[in-house]
JSON list of C-alpha atoms in Angstrom, two decimals:
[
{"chain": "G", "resi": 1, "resn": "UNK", "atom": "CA", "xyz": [40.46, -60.74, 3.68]},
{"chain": "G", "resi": 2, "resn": "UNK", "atom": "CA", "xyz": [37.33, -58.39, 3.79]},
{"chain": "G", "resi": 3, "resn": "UNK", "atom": "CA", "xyz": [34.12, -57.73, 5.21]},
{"chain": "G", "resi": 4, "resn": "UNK", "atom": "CA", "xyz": [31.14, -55.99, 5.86]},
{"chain": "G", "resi": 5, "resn": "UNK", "atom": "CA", "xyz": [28.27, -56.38, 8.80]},
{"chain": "G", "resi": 6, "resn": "UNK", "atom": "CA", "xyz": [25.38, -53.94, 8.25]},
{"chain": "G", "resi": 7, "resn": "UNK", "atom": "CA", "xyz": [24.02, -54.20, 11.80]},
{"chain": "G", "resi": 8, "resn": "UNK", "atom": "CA", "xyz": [20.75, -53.46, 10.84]},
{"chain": "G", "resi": 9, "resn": "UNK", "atom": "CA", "xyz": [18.35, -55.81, 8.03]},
{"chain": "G", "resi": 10, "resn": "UNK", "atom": "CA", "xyz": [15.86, -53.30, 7.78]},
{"chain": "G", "resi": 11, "resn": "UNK", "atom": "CA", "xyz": [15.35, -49.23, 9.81]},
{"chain": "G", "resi": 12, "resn": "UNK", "atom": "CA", "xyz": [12.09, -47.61, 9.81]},
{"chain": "G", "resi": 13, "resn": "UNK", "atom": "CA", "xyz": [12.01, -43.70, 10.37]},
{"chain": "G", "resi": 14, "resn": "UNK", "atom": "CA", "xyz": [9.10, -41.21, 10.04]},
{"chain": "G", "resi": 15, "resn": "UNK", "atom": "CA", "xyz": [9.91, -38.60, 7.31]},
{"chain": "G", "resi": 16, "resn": "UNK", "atom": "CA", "xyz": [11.54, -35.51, 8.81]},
{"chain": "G", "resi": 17, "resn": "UNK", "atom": "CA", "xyz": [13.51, -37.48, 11.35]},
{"chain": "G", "resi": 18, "resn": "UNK", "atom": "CA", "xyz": [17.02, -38.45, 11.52]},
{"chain": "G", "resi": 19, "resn": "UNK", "atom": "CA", "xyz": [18.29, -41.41, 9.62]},
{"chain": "G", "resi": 20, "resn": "UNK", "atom": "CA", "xyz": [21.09, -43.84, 10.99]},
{"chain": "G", "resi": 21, "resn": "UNK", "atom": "CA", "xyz": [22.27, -47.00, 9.07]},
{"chain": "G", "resi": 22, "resn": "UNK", "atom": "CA", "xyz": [25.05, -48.81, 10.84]},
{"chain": "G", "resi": 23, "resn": "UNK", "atom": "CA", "xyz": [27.90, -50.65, 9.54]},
{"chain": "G", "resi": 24, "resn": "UNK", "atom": "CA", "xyz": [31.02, -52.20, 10.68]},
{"chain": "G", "resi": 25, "resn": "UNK", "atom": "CA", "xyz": [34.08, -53.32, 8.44]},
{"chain": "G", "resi": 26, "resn": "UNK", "atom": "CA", "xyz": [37.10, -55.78, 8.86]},
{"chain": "G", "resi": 27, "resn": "UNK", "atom": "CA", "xyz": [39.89, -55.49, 6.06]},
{"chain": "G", "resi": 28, "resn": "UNK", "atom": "CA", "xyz": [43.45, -56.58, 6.24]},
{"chain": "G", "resi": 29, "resn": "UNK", "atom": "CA", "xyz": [44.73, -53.04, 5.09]},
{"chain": "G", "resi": 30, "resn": "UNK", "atom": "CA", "xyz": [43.76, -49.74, 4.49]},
{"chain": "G", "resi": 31, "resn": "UNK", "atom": "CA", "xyz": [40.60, -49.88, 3.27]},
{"chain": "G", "resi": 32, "resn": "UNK", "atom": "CA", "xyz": [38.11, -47.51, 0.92]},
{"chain": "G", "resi": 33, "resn": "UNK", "atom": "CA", "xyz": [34.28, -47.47, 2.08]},
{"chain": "G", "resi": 34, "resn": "UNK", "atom": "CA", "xyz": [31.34, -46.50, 0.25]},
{"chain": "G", "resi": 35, "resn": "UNK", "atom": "CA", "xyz": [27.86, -46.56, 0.77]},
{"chain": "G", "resi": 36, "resn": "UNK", "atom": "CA", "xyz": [25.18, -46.84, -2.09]},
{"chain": "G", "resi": 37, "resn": "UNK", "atom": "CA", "xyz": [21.81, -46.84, -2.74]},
{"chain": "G", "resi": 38, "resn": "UNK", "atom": "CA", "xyz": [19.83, -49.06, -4.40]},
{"chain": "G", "resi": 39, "resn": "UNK", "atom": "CA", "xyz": [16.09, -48.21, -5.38]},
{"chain": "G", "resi": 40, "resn": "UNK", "atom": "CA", "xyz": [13.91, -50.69, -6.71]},
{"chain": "G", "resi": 41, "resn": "UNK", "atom": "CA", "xyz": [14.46, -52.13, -9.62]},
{"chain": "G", "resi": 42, "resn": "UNK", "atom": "CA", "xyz": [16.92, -49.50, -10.33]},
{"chain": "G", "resi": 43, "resn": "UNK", "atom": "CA", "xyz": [20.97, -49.84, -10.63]},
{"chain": "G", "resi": 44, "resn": "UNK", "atom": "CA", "xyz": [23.47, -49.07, -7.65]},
{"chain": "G", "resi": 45, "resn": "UNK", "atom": "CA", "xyz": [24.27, -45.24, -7.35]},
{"chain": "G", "resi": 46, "resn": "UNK", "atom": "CA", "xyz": [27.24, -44.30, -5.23]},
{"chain": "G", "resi": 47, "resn": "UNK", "atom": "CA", "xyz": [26.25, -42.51, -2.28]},
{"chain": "G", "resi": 48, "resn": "UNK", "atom": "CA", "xyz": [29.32, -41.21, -0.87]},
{"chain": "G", "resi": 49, "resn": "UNK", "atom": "CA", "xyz": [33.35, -42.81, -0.15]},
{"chain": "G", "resi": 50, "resn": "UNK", "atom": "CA", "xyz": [36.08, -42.83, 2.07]},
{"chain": "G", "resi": 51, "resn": "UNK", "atom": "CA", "xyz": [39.19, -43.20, 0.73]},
{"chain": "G", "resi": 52, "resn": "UNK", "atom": "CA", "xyz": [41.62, -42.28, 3.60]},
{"chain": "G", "resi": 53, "resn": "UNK", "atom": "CA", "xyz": [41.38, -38.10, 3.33]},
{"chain": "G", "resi": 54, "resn": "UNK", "atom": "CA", "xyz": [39.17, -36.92, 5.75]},
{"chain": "G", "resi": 55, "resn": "UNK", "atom": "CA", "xyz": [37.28, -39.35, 8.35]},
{"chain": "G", "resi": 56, "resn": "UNK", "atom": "CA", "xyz": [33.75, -37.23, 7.90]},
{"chain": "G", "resi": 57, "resn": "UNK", "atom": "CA", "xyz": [32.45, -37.95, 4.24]},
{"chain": "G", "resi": 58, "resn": "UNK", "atom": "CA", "xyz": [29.78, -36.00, 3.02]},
{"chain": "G", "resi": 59, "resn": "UNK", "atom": "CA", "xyz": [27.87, -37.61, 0.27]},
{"chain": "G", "resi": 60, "resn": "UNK", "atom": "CA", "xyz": [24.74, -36.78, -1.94]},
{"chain": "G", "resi": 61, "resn": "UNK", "atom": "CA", "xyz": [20.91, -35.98, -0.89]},
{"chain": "G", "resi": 62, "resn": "UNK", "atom": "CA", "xyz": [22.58, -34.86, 2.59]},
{"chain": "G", "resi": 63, "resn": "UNK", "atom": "CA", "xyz": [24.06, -37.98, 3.31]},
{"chain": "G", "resi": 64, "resn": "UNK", "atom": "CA", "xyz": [27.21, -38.41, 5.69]},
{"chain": "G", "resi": 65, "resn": "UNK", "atom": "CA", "xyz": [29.14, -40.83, 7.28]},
{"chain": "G", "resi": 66, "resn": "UNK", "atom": "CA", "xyz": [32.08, -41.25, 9.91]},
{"chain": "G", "resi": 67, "resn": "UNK", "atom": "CA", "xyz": [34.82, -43.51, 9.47]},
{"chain": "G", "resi": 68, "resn": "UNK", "atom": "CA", "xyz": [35.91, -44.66, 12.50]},
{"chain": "G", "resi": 69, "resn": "UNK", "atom": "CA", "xyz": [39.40, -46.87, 12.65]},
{"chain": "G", "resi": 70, "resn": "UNK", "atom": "CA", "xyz": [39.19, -47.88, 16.34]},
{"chain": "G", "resi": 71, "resn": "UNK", "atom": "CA", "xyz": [35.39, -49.12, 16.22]},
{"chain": "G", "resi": 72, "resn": "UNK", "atom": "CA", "xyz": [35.80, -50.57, 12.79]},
{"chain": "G", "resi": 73, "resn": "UNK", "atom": "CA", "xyz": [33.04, -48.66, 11.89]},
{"chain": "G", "resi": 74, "resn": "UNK", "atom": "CA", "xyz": [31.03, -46.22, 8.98]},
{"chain": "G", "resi": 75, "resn": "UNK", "atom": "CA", "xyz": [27.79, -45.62, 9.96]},
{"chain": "G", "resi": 76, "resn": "UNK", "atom": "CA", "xyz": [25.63, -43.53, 7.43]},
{"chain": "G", "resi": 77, "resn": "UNK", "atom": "CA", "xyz": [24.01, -40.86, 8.92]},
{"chain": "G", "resi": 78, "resn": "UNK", "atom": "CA", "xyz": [21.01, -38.05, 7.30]},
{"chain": "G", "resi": 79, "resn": "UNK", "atom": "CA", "xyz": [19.76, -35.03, 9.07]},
{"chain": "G", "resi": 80, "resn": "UNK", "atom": "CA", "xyz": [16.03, -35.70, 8.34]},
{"chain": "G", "resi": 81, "resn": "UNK", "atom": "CA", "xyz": [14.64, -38.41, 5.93]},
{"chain": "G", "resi": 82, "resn": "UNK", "atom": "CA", "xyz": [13.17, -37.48, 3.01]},
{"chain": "G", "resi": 83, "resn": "UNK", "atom": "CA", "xyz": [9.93, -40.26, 1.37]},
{"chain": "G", "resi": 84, "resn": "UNK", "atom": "CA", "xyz": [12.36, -40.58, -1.87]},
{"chain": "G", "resi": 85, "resn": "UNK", "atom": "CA", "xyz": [15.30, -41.98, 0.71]},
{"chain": "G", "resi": 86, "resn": "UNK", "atom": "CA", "xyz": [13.11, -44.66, 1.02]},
{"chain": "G", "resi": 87, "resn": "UNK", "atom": "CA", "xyz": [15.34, -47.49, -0.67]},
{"chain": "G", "resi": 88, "resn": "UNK", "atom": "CA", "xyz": [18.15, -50.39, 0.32]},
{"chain": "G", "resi": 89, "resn": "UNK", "atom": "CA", "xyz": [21.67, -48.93, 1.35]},
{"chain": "G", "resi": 90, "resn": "UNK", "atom": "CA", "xyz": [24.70, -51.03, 0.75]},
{"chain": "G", "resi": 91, "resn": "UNK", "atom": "CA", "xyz": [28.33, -50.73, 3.17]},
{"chain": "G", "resi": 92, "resn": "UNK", "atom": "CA", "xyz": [30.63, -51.95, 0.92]},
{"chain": "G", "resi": 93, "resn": "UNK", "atom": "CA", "xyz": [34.60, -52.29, 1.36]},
{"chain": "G", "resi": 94, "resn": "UNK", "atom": "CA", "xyz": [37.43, -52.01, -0.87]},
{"chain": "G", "resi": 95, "resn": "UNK", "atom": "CA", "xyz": [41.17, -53.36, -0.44]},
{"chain": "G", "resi": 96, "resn": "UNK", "atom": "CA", "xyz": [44.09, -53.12, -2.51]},
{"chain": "G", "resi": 97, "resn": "UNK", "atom": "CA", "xyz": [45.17, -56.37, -4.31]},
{"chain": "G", "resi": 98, "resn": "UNK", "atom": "CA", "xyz": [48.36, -56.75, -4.28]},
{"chain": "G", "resi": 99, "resn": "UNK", "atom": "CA", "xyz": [49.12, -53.17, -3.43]},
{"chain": "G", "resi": 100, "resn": "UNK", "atom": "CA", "xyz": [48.43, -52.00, -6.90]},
{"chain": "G", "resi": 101, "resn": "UNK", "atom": "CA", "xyz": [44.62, -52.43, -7.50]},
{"chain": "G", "resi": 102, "resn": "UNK", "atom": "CA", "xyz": [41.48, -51.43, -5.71]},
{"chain": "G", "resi": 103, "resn": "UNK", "atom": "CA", "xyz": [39.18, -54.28, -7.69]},
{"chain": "G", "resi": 104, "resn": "UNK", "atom": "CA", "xyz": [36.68, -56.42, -5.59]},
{"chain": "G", "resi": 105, "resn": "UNK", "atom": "CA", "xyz": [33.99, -54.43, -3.74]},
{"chain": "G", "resi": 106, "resn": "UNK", "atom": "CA", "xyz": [33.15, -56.57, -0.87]},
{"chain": "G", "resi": 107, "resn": "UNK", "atom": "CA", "xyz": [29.32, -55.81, -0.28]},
{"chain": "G", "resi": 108, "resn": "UNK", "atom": "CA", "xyz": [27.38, -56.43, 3.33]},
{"chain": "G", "resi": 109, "resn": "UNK", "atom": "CA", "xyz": [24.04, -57.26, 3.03]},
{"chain": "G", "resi": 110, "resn": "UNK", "atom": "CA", "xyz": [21.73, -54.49, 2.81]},
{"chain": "G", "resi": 111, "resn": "UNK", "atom": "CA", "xyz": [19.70, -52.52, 4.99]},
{"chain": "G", "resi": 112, "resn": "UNK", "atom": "CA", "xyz": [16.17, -51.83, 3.64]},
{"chain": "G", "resi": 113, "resn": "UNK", "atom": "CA", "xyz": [15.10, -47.84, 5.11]},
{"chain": "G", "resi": 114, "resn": "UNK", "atom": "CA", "xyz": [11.25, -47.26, 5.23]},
{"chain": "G", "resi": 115, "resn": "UNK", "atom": "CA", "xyz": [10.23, -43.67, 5.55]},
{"chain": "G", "resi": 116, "resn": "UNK", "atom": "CA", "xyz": [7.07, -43.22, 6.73]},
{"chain": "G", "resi": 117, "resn": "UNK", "atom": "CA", "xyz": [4.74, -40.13, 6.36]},
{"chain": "X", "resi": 1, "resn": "UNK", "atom": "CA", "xyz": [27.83, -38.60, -21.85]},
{"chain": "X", "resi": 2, "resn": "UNK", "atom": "CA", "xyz": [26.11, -42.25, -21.35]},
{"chain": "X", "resi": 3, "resn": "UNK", "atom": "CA", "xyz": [27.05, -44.61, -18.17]},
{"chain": "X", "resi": 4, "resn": "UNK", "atom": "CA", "xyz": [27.73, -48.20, -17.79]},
{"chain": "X", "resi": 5, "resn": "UNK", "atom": "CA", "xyz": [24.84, -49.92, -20.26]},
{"chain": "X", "resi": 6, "resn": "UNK", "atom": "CA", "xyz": [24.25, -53.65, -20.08]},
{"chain": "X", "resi": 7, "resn": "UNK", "atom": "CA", "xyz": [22.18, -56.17, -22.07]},
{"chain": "X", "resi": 8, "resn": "UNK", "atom": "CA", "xyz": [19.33, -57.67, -22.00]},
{"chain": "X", "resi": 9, "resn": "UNK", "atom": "CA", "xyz": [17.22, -56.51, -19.56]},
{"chain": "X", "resi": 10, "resn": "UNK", "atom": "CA", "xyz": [15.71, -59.77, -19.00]},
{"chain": "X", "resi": 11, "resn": "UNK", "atom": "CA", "xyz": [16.40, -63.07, -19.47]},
{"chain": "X", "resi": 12, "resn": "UNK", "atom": "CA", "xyz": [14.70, -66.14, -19.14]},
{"chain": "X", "resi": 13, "resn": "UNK", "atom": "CA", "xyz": [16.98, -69.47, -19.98]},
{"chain": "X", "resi": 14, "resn": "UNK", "atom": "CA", "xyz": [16.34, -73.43, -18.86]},
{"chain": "X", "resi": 15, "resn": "UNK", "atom": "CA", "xyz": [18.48, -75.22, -16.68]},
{"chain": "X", "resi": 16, "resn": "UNK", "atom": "CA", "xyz": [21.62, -76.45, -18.87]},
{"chain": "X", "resi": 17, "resn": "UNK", "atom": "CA", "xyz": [21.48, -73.82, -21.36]},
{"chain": "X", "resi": 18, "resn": "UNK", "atom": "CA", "xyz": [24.08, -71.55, -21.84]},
{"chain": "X", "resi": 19, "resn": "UNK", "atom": "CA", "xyz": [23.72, -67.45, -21.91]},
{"chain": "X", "resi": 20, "resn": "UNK", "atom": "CA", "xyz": [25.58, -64.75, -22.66]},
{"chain": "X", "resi": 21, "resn": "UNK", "atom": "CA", "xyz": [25.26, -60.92, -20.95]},
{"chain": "X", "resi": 22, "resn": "UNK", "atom": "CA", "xyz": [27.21, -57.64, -22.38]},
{"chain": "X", "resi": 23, "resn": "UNK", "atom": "CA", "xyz": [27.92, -54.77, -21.35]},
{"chain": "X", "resi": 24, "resn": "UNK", "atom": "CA", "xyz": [29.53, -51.19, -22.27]},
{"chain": "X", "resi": 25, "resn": "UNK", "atom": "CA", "xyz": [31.26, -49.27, -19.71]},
{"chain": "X", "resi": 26, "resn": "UNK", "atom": "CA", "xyz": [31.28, -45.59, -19.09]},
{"chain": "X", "resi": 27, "resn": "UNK", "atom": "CA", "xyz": [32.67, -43.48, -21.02]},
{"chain": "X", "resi": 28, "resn": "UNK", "atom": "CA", "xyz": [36.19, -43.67, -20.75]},
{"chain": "X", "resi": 29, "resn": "UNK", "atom": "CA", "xyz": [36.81, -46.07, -18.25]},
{"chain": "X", "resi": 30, "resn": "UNK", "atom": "CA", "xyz": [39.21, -49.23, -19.06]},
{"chain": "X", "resi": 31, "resn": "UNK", "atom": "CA", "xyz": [38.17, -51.80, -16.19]},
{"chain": "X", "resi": 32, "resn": "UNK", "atom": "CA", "xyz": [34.53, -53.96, -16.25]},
{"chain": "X", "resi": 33, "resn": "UNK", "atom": "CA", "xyz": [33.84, -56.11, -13.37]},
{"chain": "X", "resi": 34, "resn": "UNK", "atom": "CA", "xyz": [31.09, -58.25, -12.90]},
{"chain": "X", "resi": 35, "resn": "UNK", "atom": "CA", "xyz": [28.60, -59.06, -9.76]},
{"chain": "X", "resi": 36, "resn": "UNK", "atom": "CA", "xyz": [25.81, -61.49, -9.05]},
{"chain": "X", "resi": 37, "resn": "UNK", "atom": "CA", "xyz": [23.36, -59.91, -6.63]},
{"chain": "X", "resi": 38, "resn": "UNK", "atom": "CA", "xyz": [20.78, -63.03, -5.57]},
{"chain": "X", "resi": 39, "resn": "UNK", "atom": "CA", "xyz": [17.10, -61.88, -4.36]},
{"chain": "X", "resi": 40, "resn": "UNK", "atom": "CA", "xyz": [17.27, -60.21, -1.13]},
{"chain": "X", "resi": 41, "resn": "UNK", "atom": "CA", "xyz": [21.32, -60.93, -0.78]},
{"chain": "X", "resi": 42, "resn": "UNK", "atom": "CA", "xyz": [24.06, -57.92, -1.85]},
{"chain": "X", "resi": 43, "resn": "UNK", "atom": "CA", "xyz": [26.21, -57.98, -4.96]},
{"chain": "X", "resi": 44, "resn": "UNK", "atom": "CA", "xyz": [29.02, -60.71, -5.13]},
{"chain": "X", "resi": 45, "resn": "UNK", "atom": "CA", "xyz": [32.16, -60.10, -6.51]},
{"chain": "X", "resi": 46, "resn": "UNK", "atom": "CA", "xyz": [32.62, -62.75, -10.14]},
{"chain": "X", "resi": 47, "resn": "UNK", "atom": "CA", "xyz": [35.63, -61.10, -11.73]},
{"chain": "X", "resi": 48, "resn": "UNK", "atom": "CA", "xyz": [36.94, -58.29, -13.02]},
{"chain": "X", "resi": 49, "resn": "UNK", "atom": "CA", "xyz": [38.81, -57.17, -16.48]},
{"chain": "X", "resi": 50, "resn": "UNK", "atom": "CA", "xyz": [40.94, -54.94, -17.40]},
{"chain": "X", "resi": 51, "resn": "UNK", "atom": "CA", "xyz": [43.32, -55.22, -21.17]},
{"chain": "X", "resi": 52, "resn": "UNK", "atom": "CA", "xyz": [41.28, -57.85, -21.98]},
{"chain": "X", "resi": 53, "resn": "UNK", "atom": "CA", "xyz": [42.98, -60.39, -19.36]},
{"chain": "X", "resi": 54, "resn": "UNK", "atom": "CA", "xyz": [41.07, -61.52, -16.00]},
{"chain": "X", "resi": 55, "resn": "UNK", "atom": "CA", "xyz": [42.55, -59.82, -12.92]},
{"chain": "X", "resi": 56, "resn": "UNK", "atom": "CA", "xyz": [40.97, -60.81, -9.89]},
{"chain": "X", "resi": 57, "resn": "UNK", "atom": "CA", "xyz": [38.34, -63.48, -9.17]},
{"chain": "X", "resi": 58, "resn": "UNK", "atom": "CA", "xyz": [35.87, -64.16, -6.68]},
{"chain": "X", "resi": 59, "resn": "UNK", "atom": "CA", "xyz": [34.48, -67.45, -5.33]},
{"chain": "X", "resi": 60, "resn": "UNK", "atom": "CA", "xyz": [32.50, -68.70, -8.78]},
{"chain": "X", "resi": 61, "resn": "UNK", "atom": "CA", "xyz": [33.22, -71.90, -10.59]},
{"chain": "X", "resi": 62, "resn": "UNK", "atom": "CA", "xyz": [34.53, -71.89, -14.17]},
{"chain": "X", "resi": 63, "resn": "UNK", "atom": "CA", "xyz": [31.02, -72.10, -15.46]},
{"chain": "X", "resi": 64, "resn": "UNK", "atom": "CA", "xyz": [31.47, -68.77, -15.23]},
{"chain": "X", "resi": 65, "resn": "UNK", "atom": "CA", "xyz": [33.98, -67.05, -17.91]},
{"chain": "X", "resi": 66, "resn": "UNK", "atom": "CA", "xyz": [34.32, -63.66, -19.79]},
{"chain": "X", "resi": 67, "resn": "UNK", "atom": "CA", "xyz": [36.05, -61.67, -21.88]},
{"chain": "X", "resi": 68, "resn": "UNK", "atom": "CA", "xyz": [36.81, -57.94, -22.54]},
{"chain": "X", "resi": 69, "resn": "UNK", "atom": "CA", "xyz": [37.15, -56.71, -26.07]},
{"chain": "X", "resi": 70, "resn": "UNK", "atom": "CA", "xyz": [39.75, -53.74, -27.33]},
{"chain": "X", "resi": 71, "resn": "UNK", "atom": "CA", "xyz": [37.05, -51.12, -27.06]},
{"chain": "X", "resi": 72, "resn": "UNK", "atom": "CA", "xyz": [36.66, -52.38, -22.92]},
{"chain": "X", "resi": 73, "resn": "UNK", "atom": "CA", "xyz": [33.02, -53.94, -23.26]},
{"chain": "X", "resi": 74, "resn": "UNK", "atom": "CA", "xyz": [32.90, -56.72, -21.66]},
{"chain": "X", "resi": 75, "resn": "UNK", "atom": "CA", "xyz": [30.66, -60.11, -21.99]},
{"chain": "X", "resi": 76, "resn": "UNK", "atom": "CA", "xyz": [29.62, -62.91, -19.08]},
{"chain": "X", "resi": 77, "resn": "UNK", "atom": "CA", "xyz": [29.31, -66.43, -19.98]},
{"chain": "X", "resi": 78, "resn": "UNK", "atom": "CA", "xyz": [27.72, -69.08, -17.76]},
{"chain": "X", "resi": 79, "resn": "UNK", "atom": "CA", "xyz": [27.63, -72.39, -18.77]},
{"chain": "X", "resi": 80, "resn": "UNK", "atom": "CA", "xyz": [25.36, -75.40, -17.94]},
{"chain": "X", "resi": 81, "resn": "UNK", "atom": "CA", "xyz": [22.69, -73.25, -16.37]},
{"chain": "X", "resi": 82, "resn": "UNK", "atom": "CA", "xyz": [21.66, -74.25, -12.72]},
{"chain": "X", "resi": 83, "resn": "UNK", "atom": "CA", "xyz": [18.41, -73.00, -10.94]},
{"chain": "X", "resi": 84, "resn": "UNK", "atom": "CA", "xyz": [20.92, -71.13, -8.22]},
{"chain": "X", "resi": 85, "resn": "UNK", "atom": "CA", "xyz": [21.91, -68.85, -11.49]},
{"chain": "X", "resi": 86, "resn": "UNK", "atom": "CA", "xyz": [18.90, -67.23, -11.35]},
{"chain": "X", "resi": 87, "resn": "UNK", "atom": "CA", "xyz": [19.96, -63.46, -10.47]},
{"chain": "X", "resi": 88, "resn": "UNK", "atom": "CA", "xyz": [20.46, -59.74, -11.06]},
{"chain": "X", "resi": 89, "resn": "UNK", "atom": "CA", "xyz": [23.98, -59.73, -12.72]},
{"chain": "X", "resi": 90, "resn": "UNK", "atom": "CA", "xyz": [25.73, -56.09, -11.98]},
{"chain": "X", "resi": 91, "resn": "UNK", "atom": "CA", "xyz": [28.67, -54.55, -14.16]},
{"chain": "X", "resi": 92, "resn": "UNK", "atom": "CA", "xyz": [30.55, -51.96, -12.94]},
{"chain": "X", "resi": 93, "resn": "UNK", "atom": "CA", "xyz": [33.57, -50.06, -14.88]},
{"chain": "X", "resi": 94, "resn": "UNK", "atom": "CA", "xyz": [36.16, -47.83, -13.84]},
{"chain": "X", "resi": 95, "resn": "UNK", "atom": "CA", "xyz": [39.17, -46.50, -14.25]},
{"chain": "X", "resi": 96, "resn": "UNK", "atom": "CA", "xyz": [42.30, -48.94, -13.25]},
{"chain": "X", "resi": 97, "resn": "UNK", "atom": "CA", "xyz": [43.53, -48.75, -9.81]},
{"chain": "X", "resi": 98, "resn": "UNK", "atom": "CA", "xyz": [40.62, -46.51, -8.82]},
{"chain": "X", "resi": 99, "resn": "UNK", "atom": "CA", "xyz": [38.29, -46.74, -6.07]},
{"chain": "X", "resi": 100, "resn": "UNK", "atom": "CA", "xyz": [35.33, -46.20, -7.12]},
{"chain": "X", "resi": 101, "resn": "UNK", "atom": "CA", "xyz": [33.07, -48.37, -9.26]},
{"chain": "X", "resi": 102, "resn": "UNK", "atom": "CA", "xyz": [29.83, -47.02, -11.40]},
{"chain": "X", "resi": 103, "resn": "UNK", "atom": "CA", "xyz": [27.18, -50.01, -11.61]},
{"chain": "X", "resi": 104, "resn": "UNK", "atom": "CA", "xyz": [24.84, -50.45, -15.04]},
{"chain": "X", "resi": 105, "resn": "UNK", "atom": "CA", "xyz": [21.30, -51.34, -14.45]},
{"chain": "X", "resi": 106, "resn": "UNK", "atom": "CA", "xyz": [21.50, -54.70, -14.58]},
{"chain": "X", "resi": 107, "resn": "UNK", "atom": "CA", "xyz": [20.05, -58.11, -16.60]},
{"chain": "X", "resi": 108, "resn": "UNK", "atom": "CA", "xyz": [17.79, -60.31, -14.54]},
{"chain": "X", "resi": 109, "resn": "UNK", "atom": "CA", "xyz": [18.16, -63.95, -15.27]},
{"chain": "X", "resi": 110, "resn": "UNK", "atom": "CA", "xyz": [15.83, -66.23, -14.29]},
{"chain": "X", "resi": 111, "resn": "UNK", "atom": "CA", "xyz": [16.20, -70.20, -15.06]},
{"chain": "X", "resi": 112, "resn": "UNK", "atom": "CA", "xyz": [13.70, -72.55, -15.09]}
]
């Protein structure tokens, strides 16, 4: 079994500050992480993924996160916050079925980031 | 080189009916799996496809179906139509086996 707690429903920054969004995982196995984004009314884009190489990811629009096995945890992380970050970010595990196939994202629940000017 | 397309954009059906969404995946890519994503809720897992047989499943009754055709498009059926339905249903394709997914834009179905 999976899953994904996004510890945070909604984070409000001022632009040019540091962004966190926090998120722990529980998987059975090895899992793969991603983050994406989701603007409004606008698809999923993949933000960045962990797939067991190295534990820092570095993703798109300056984006990073840190997988870390003994907290559980892959917190997104952004230098300073941009207005156009301003969106809902999605943790979201992965687990091989089977030990063949990487199939069913398991998705937590959002966190909605306001940047403010 | 287009991404993962999906259609309609909207839909509006009445409890009971039965609808039918599509969708192309990107270029390429072999495996189409399906999400609901509820207002204010992430995407849930429905199933996934890959040579035109169902792989893996989530937690959806069997008013929910689909089916992948040779050239890997996929379709999603729902049957008898229940307010609950009403959603933003997700595809996603990728290559078997591989991690990553690439989500289409979505069709918003709203019953009444």
């Amino acid at each position: 079994a999976q899953s994904v707690t996004q510890l945070d429903s909604h984070v409000s920054v001022s632009e040019g500050t540091p962004v966190l969004l926090r998120c722990n995982y529980s998987s059975s196995y090895s899992p793969s992480l991603f983050w994406y984004v989701q603007h409004p009314n606008k698809g999923l884009q993949l933000l960045l993924k962990y797939t067991s190489a190295a534990t820092l990811v570095k993703g798109i629009n300056g984006f990073e996160a840190e997988f870390k096995k003994s907290e559980t945890s892959f917190h997104l992380t952004k230098p300073s916050a941009h207005m156009s970050d301003a969106a809902e970010y999605f943790c979201v595990v992965s687990t091989p079925t089977g030990g063949t196939s990487y199939g069913k994202l398991t998705f937590g629940q959002g966190t909605i980031l306001t940047v403010h000017p | 080189d287009a991404g993962v397309t999906q259609s309609p954009t909207h839909l509006i059906k009445t409890r009971g009916q039965q609808v039918t969404l599509r969708c192309s995946p990107k270029s390429g890519h072999d495996t189409v799996s399906w999400y609901q994503q509820a207002l204010g809720q992430g995407p849930q897992f429905i199933f996934q496809y890959y040579e035109e047989e169902e792989r893996q499943r989530g937690n959806f009754p069997d008013r929910f179906s689909g089916h992948q055709f040779p050239n890997y498009s996929s379709e999603l059926n729902v049957n008898a139509l229940l307010l609950g339905d009403s959603a933003l249903y997700l595809c996603a394709s990728s290559f078997w086996g591989a991690y990553e997914q690439y989500f289409g834009p979505g069709t918003r179905l709203t019953v009444t």
